[in-house]
């Protein structure tokens, strides 16, 4: 059999002493975690290991001895060998290193001297990276089941042994050790102060969010018209979304699971970046009187759009592209839409004295975040293009009535009818008067179809331009809300924190020494990072397929900017 010893690189030059670690159950493998330096008292070592075993929950034990050649310690190797009687184990690892060589010599002492000797393989690992990494399952490939079951135990052993790393060789105490923090502990006074200050800040934020949630759930704001309006406004959706996520971040419950911690971190970083971009937008907008310039440009732009729409309607009321239109219906529809344009222009000119003040207060909303400003811009776009929406609704309803009327009358010619109860087409016998009236109505609708279809086509294209612009805004909001910025930052700057697996390379193969391998961490793929840690949010992608959307457009059904809640990714 092969005995695999996972040895930390930070202990390669440690002073002679005892190896502390764990035997992996069910596997002929041992994980070395630290080296206890000589001199030591065996009773204190046993007491310390028992204490660490209770704090970490890991079955820590003395695996063997480590001998590093040093002047004045010629008999250290034999002394450490004799300690196997004080720390009885099934196997006692006696590791030693010679000057000028990279590889170690290993001698395994067993209770049964007649047993077959195992082949030893050293697997060196960077303890800091394994300690801080999170091992993810491999998406592709067929890994070895034995290695796959062994690696999580190795990673879990190192991560759960965190209390063992609080004591190093520079501390005053009966036991001095070497491990990944021996060259300087990873700590920051600023981080500790932020941790202490985060508790009252979270409590205050939670109290404010509770008041806001109770206000939003009051009976006055839950009346049917208010609930309907709030469900259609992107600003209200974004506000409820941010409230929900702030409650998650400021929750007093500590994130114990890795996914919960990453979710909180991604939300916090997303909120921080969102507010930072919003403040940059505010600082840009309120410089050089850009608000006033935008207000002075808005009314002429609205007049220009109205003029273009009037020219478009005049073109439709004539002979567009040489098509023969129904003149009576064409004139009625054209004048009807021209009247709506005049109403809209009058409304814009009536609001023109207040536009600059409205834009000034709207610009301040960017202090809540860039996503809030983009959502508000989407709602303002919907209000400014309300006349185009009305044109689209009128044309779609008229076209839809014409298409459904023609389809119903076509079934009448074939002696069929639509059974509403059974949702199917059944045979039916009609008398002569019904067939005569149906023929007249079918002829009228058929000759009116080109006129209604042309108006519907033109206003549908205008509506699609507005919907696409709102879709770009919603896509930007969805990207900022859901993109895992914290996880992507870990993937770029500390890729070992998100591990998908490991790879081995030969580190040393000297004669007379066991094989030495180096275990490197394979980082998680970028696509897997986005898929795993993406925050559930409101998405601007349509639920229906493109074929279903084309069918809706052909039948004259209404289309809206898509924004629905995505499913949660575990």
XYZ file of C-alpha atoms in Angstrom:
570
model
C 0.000 0.000 0.000
C 0.916 3.665 -0.367
C 1.133 5.953 2.652
C 0.369 9.558 1.681
C 1.622 12.287 4.001
C 0.257 15.809 3.424
C 3.033 18.079 4.653
C 2.784 21.918 4.900
C 5.490 23.850 3.105
C 5.797 26.292 6.003
C 7.246 23.481 8.144
C 10.047 22.534 5.755
C 12.635 24.438 7.826
C 11.027 24.061 11.245
C 13.126 23.130 14.252
C 13.119 19.534 15.479
C 10.099 18.432 17.416
C 6.807 16.557 17.210
C 4.436 16.368 14.245
C 0.846 17.296 15.135
C -1.915 16.318 12.742
C -4.616 13.820 11.984
C -4.916 10.379 10.469
C -7.684 10.439 7.835
C -10.146 7.662 8.716
C -10.618 5.021 6.056
C -7.574 6.240 4.150
C -3.908 5.381 4.556
C -3.123 9.096 4.758
C -1.964 11.594 7.354
C -2.300 15.392 7.398
C 0.504 17.254 9.187
C -0.728 20.554 10.639
C 2.125 21.893 12.799
C 5.463 21.074 14.416
C 5.903 21.414 18.191
C 9.475 22.559 18.888
C 11.911 21.006 21.291
C 12.209 21.485 24.271
C 8.787 20.483 25.511
C 7.194 18.504 28.322
C 5.191 15.499 27.037
C 2.471 15.993 29.647
C 1.912 19.591 28.583
C 1.862 18.522 24.938
C -0.852 15.941 25.665
C -2.867 18.515 27.620
C -2.558 21.081 24.823
C -3.588 18.607 22.120
C -6.581 17.513 24.196
C -7.596 21.152 24.580
C -7.254 21.831 20.831
C -9.200 18.660 20.077
C -12.148 19.978 22.095
C -12.057 23.457 20.503
C -11.688 22.383 16.887
C -13.631 19.135 16.868
C -10.793 17.465 14.936
C -9.217 14.230 16.162
C -5.750 15.761 16.586
C -2.864 13.554 17.652
C 0.922 13.298 17.580
C 1.780 11.681 14.250
C 5.497 11.267 14.842
C 8.719 13.215 15.056
C 10.493 15.755 12.864
C 14.283 16.001 12.893
C 16.102 19.009 11.477
C 19.931 18.821 11.680
C 21.338 21.480 13.956
C 24.608 21.972 15.841
C 24.550 20.612 19.374
C 21.583 18.289 18.729
C 23.334 15.183 17.408
C 21.266 12.732 19.482
C 17.939 14.437 18.839
C 16.738 11.897 16.288
C 17.107 8.928 18.652
C 15.483 10.919 21.465
C 12.481 11.729 19.338
C 12.228 8.091 18.252
C 11.925 7.010 21.876
C 8.915 9.319 22.327
C 6.791 6.811 20.428
C 6.360 4.972 23.731
C 4.950 8.091 25.409
C 2.596 8.878 22.494
C 1.454 5.406 21.462
C 0.169 5.200 17.887
C -0.485 2.440 15.405
C 2.086 4.078 13.124
C 4.840 6.453 14.203
C 6.253 8.699 11.466
C 9.916 9.553 11.880
C 10.785 12.296 9.375
C 14.251 13.767 9.025
C 15.906 16.156 6.625
C 19.541 16.323 5.590
C 21.435 19.507 4.871
C 21.688 20.355 1.185
C 18.782 18.109 0.148
C 15.200 19.000 -0.615
C 13.657 15.604 0.056
C 12.906 14.047 3.444
C 13.755 10.646 4.789
C 10.845 8.813 6.323
C 10.851 5.795 8.592
C 7.538 4.338 9.724
C 7.499 2.508 13.044
C 4.619 0.070 13.487
C 3.567 -2.173 16.317
C 3.893 -5.179 14.042
C 7.519 -5.201 12.825
C 6.784 -8.153 10.511
C 4.173 -6.192 8.572
C 4.699 -5.129 5.002
C 6.293 -1.710 4.641
C 4.242 0.940 2.865
C 5.549 3.087 0.066
C 5.605 6.694 1.260
C 4.615 9.687 -0.870
C 4.925 13.228 0.438
C 2.325 15.709 -0.805
C 3.363 19.272 0.006
C 0.632 21.882 0.290
C 0.443 25.587 1.060
C -1.326 25.636 4.392
C -2.517 29.217 4.113
C -4.244 28.640 0.783
C -5.839 25.376 1.885
C -6.929 27.036 5.131
C -8.699 29.912 3.377
C -10.021 28.063 0.320
C -13.455 26.618 -0.305
C -13.450 23.401 -2.324
C -16.205 23.187 -4.964
C -17.304 20.046 -6.805
C -15.779 19.429 -10.217
C -18.217 20.254 -13.018
C -16.622 18.216 -15.800
C -14.359 15.256 -15.968
C -14.445 11.922 -14.157
C -12.214 12.232 -11.070
C -10.964 9.329 -9.025
C -13.602 8.513 -6.355
C -10.911 7.775 -3.765
C -9.143 11.100 -4.370
C -12.474 12.878 -4.491
C -13.458 11.572 -1.053
C -9.992 12.244 0.400
C -9.510 15.863 -0.677
C -12.569 17.269 1.161
C -11.329 15.583 4.337
C -7.877 17.155 3.909
C -9.345 20.613 3.271
C -11.834 20.190 6.111
C -9.124 19.091 8.548
C -7.003 22.174 7.839
C -9.985 24.567 7.985
C -11.403 23.148 11.229
C -7.986 23.255 12.934
C -8.006 27.064 13.056
C -7.685 27.172 16.907
C -4.412 25.284 16.558
C -2.902 28.185 14.603
C -3.445 30.828 17.292
C -0.222 29.812 19.084
C 3.132 30.100 17.336
C 6.853 29.933 18.161
C 7.039 33.562 19.285
C 4.414 33.271 22.033
C 5.416 32.822 25.637
C 4.177 29.446 26.772
C 5.096 25.862 27.414
C 4.446 24.882 23.753
C 5.996 26.590 20.723
C 4.853 25.666 17.228
C 5.483 26.293 13.545
C 2.545 26.617 11.127
C 1.260 28.938 8.384
C 1.017 32.021 10.642
C 4.468 31.617 12.206
C 6.027 34.255 9.932
C 3.504 36.875 11.046
C -0.139 36.590 11.897
C -2.672 37.792 9.360
C -4.556 40.423 11.297
C -5.472 44.074 11.032
C -6.421 46.573 13.697
C -8.640 48.391 11.196
C -10.521 45.183 10.384
C -11.028 44.427 14.069
C -12.298 47.960 14.731
C -14.690 47.667 11.790
C -15.976 44.381 13.185
C -16.645 46.008 16.544
C -18.346 49.031 14.943
C -20.465 46.948 12.572
C -22.698 45.621 15.373
C -24.338 48.937 16.399
C -24.511 50.063 12.765
C -26.319 46.850 11.789
C -28.724 47.202 14.713
C -29.545 50.799 13.765
C -29.999 49.895 10.096
C -32.220 46.946 11.021
C -34.408 49.221 13.175
C -34.766 51.755 10.328
C -35.580 48.996 7.824
C -38.186 47.588 10.205
C -39.894 50.996 10.387
C -39.752 51.334 6.609
C -41.180 47.841 6.062
C -44.018 48.449 8.520
C -44.804 51.754 6.766
C -44.873 50.077 3.339
C -47.127 47.295 4.625
C -49.636 49.738 6.123
C -53.244 49.541 5.019
C -53.164 52.918 3.240
C -50.387 51.877 0.852
C -51.939 48.458 0.224
C -55.065 49.797 -1.454
C -55.636 48.279 -4.870
C -54.695 51.353 -7.000
C -51.517 52.007 -4.984
C -50.508 48.353 -5.119
C -51.105 48.265 -8.888
C -49.071 51.428 -9.522
C -46.185 50.296 -7.317
C -46.045 46.935 -9.125
C -45.596 48.731 -12.473
C -42.926 51.232 -11.396
C -39.322 50.082 -11.685
C -38.338 52.470 -8.883
C -40.646 50.741 -6.387
C -39.371 47.326 -7.454
C -35.754 48.428 -7.008
C -36.554 49.985 -3.630
C -38.176 46.784 -2.365
C -35.276 44.768 -3.739
C -32.670 46.892 -1.954
C -34.698 46.803 1.269
C -34.784 43.030 1.163
C -31.041 42.777 0.574
C -30.149 45.307 3.252
C -32.160 43.210 5.702
C -30.072 40.209 4.654
C -26.765 42.066 5.109
C -27.698 43.694 8.435
C -29.161 40.521 9.894
C -27.775 39.859 13.410
C -27.455 36.167 12.534
C -23.858 35.295 11.782
C -23.146 33.716 8.402
C -21.847 30.271 9.287
C -22.210 28.531 5.912
C -19.921 29.524 3.051
C -22.794 30.237 0.622
C -24.518 32.488 3.158
C -21.300 34.421 3.765
C -20.629 34.833 0.038
C -24.219 35.990 -0.519
C -23.872 38.651 2.193
C -20.474 39.760 0.875
C -21.696 39.988 -2.726
C -24.733 42.039 -1.680
C -22.607 44.389 0.434
C -20.027 44.969 -2.311
C -22.799 45.407 -4.902
C -24.523 47.988 -2.691
C -21.235 49.806 -2.028
C -20.346 49.981 -5.738
C -23.916 51.012 -6.582
C -23.888 53.930 -4.115
C -20.371 54.972 -5.195
C -21.399 55.133 -8.846
C -24.539 57.041 -7.859
C -22.490 59.644 -5.956
C -20.166 60.029 -8.946
C -23.225 60.616 -11.149
C -24.571 63.226 -8.721
C -21.224 65.043 -8.603
C -21.116 65.097 -12.419
C -24.716 66.256 -12.863
C -24.510 69.189 -10.444
C -21.371 70.661 -11.964
C -21.464 73.432 -14.582
C -25.270 73.690 -14.345
C -25.835 70.490 -16.318
C -29.330 70.141 -14.793
C -30.386 73.498 -16.263
C -28.916 72.635 -19.655
C -30.785 69.314 -19.654
C -34.064 71.045 -18.711
C -33.621 73.603 -21.505
C -32.983 70.809 -24.007
C -35.941 68.648 -22.977
C -38.803 70.841 -24.277
C -37.256 71.437 -27.754
C -36.545 67.713 -27.991
C -40.204 66.965 -27.165
C -41.340 69.453 -29.841
C -39.023 67.804 -32.356
C -40.405 64.340 -31.547
C -43.963 65.651 -31.862
C -43.140 67.193 -35.238
C -41.675 63.916 -36.484
C -44.770 62.033 -35.299
C -47.057 64.499 -37.071
C -45.119 64.037 -40.302
C -45.352 60.280 -39.854
C -49.127 60.476 -39.390
C -49.500 62.761 -42.409
C -47.561 60.172 -44.417
C -49.860 57.414 -43.162
C -52.978 59.466 -44.005
C -51.871 59.691 -47.641
C -50.674 56.748 -49.731
C -47.783 55.257 -47.695
C -45.363 53.320 -49.917
C -47.991 53.398 -52.688
C -50.457 51.273 -50.700
C -54.186 51.725 -51.259
C -55.738 52.499 -47.869
C -59.347 52.815 -46.764
C -59.628 56.597 -46.886
C -62.433 57.004 -44.337
C -60.795 54.821 -41.680
C -57.383 56.294 -42.497
C -58.607 59.864 -41.928
C -60.402 58.943 -38.698
C -57.360 57.186 -37.220
C -54.937 59.902 -38.366
C -56.955 62.744 -36.840
C -57.496 60.731 -33.668
C -53.754 60.244 -33.189
C -52.964 63.867 -34.135
C -55.320 65.027 -31.406
C -53.403 62.915 -28.869
C -50.120 64.460 -29.997
C -51.493 67.961 -29.462
C -52.661 66.958 -25.980
C -49.215 65.596 -25.151
C -47.413 68.739 -26.365
C -49.775 70.909 -24.337
C -49.019 68.797 -21.285
C -45.241 69.174 -21.822
C -45.464 72.952 -22.240
C -47.649 73.170 -19.148
C -44.989 71.323 -17.131
C -42.016 73.212 -18.643
C -41.649 75.756 -15.777
C -41.279 72.914 -13.273
C -39.034 70.611 -15.305
C -35.753 71.968 -13.929
C -36.943 71.645 -10.338
C -38.188 68.091 -11.002
C -34.860 67.126 -12.584
C -32.973 68.677 -9.656
C -34.791 66.482 -7.126
C -34.652 63.460 -9.416
C -30.862 63.852 -9.644
C -30.591 63.611 -5.871
C -32.135 60.133 -6.037
C -28.802 58.902 -7.425
C -27.443 59.207 -3.867
C -29.367 55.982 -3.163
C -27.424 54.245 -5.925
C -26.953 54.208 -9.667
C -29.556 51.441 -10.003
C -32.160 53.644 -8.332
C -31.374 56.473 -10.775
C -31.601 54.100 -13.762
C -34.932 52.714 -12.506
C -36.232 56.248 -12.104
C -35.015 57.070 -15.630
C -36.973 54.055 -16.911
C -40.136 55.322 -15.205
C -39.595 58.850 -16.570
C -39.128 57.368 -20.046
C -42.433 55.529 -19.661
C -44.170 58.780 -18.663
C -42.613 60.838 -21.456
C -43.525 58.223 -24.081
C -47.010 57.618 -22.737
C -48.538 58.935 -25.974
C -46.595 56.328 -27.979
C -47.894 53.683 -25.601
C -51.467 54.921 -26.136
C -50.976 54.811 -29.922
C -49.673 51.277 -29.632
C -52.569 50.147 -27.410
C -55.192 51.648 -29.745
C -53.593 50.135 -32.841
C -53.043 46.754 -31.154
C -56.634 46.530 -29.890
C -58.070 47.475 -33.284
C -55.797 45.044 -35.102
C -56.506 42.291 -32.565
C -60.290 42.729 -32.965
C -59.905 42.588 -36.748
C -57.764 39.424 -36.693
C -59.960 37.575 -34.214
C -63.091 38.663 -36.111
C -61.684 37.331 -39.386
C -60.669 34.028 -37.781
C -64.133 33.585 -36.238
C -65.896 34.391 -39.511
C -63.566 32.030 -41.402
C -64.721 29.211 -39.129
C -68.313 30.221 -39.937
C -67.666 29.658 -43.666
C -66.379 26.161 -42.921
C -69.328 25.266 -40.698
C -67.255 25.346 -37.511
C -67.414 27.210 -34.240
C -65.234 27.591 -31.143
C -66.496 25.620 -28.143
C -65.681 27.795 -25.128
C -66.464 25.115 -22.544
C -64.321 22.379 -24.092
C -61.724 24.717 -25.616
C -61.875 23.183 -29.062
C -63.386 23.692 -32.540
C -66.685 21.801 -33.138
C -68.965 21.457 -36.135
C -72.027 23.708 -36.314
C -74.875 24.263 -38.812
C -75.732 27.867 -39.727
C -78.853 29.169 -41.532
C -78.834 31.404 -44.604
C -79.162 34.711 -42.713
C -76.188 33.940 -40.517
C -74.046 33.039 -43.543
C -75.112 36.252 -45.338
C -74.310 38.522 -42.387
C -71.031 36.649 -41.830
C -70.056 37.172 -45.502
C -70.720 40.918 -45.276
C -68.744 41.295 -42.038
C -65.877 39.175 -43.356
C -65.639 41.328 -46.505
C -65.666 44.571 -44.511
C -63.002 43.400 -42.074
C -60.835 41.969 -44.853
C -60.744 45.294 -46.734
C -60.100 47.238 -43.502
C -57.266 44.913 -42.478
C -54.446 46.633 -44.492
C -55.213 50.003 -42.904
C -55.362 48.704 -39.326
C -52.334 46.438 -39.901
C -50.211 49.339 -41.194
C -51.045 51.574 -38.225
C -50.409 48.662 -35.875
C -47.064 47.887 -37.517
C -45.806 51.481 -37.338
C -46.797 52.058 -33.718
C -45.530 48.603 -32.696
C -42.095 49.509 -34.066
C -42.146 52.764 -32.104
C -43.220 50.888 -28.988
C -40.443 48.318 -29.483
C -37.844 51.128 -29.601
C -39.067 52.381 -26.200
C -39.202 48.848 -24.785
C -35.665 48.124 -25.994
C -34.366 51.314 -24.347
C -36.086 50.389 -21.094
C -34.734 46.868 -21.489
C -31.166 48.223 -21.683
C -31.779 50.197 -18.475
C -33.241 47.152 -16.733
C -30.339 45.024 -17.972
C -27.861 47.483 -16.445
C -29.765 47.460 -13.148
C -29.917 43.670 -13.194
C -26.177 43.435 -13.881
C -25.249 45.699 -10.947
C -27.698 43.956 -8.606
C -26.893 40.359 -9.403
C -23.261 40.251 -10.551
C -21.102 38.615 -7.812
C -18.461 41.345 -7.505
C -16.954 40.005 -4.289
C -16.664 36.462 -5.651
C -15.200 37.769 -8.912
C -12.669 39.827 -6.957
C -11.617 36.702 -5.058
C -11.341 34.829 -8.349
C -9.067 37.510 -9.861
C -6.845 38.413 -6.898
C -7.070 35.365 -4.586
C -8.083 32.569 -6.877
C -7.208 29.899 -4.308
C -10.155 31.026 -2.153
C -12.553 29.438 -4.682
C -11.082 26.025 -5.501
C -12.538 23.600 -8.015
C -9.945 20.890 -7.493
C -6.229 20.277 -7.216
C -3.381 19.255 -9.486
C -0.112 17.563 -8.574
C 3.371 18.115 -9.931
C 6.647 16.423 -9.057
C 8.598 18.540 -6.587
C 11.529 16.264 -5.820
C 12.570 12.746 -6.788
C 15.981 12.140 -5.237
C 17.477 8.665 -4.815
C 17.030 7.260 -1.353
C 14.103 9.559 -0.508
C 10.356 9.133 -1.088
C 8.541 10.832 -3.941
C 7.643 14.460 -3.210
C 4.634 16.022 -4.952
C 3.344 19.588 -4.832
C -0.409 20.081 -4.545
C -1.586 23.203 -6.402
C -5.154 24.499 -6.216
C -7.164 24.782 -9.411
C -9.271 27.969 -9.253
C -12.960 27.908 -10.077
C -13.834 28.940 -13.623
C -15.212 32.440 -14.160
C -18.459 31.111 -15.628
C -18.883 28.796 -12.644
C -18.255 31.705 -10.249
C -21.003 33.773 -11.886
C -23.411 30.833 -12.011
C -22.764 29.755 -8.415
C -22.741 33.106 -6.647
C -25.098 35.194 -8.801
C -27.607 37.022 -6.593
C -31.301 36.407 -7.388
C -32.850 39.621 -8.663
C -35.400 41.057 -11.044
C -34.482 40.167 -14.599
C -35.300 42.013 -17.816
C -35.247 38.895 -19.969
C -38.591 37.742 -21.398
C -40.075 34.589 -19.951
C -41.471 33.527 -23.344
C -39.415 32.282 -26.257
C -38.810 34.449 -29.294
C -41.303 32.349 -31.258
C -43.970 33.028 -28.634
C -43.159 36.757 -28.739
C -43.496 36.818 -32.523
C -46.832 35.035 -32.191
C -48.007 37.678 -29.692
C -46.977 40.461 -32.067
C -48.765 38.820 -34.980
C -51.988 38.397 -32.978
C -51.838 41.948 -31.611
C -51.303 41.088 -27.950
C -49.749 43.792 -25.750
C -46.067 43.697 -24.842
C -44.449 45.340 -21.805
C -40.888 45.806 -20.547
C -40.079 42.451 -18.983
C -39.023 42.479 -15.357
C -39.655 39.424 -13.227
C -37.906 37.766 -10.306
C -35.377 35.090 -11.114
C -35.161 31.797 -9.279
C -32.777 31.455 -6.379
C -29.471 29.754 -7.096
C -28.328 27.532 -4.240
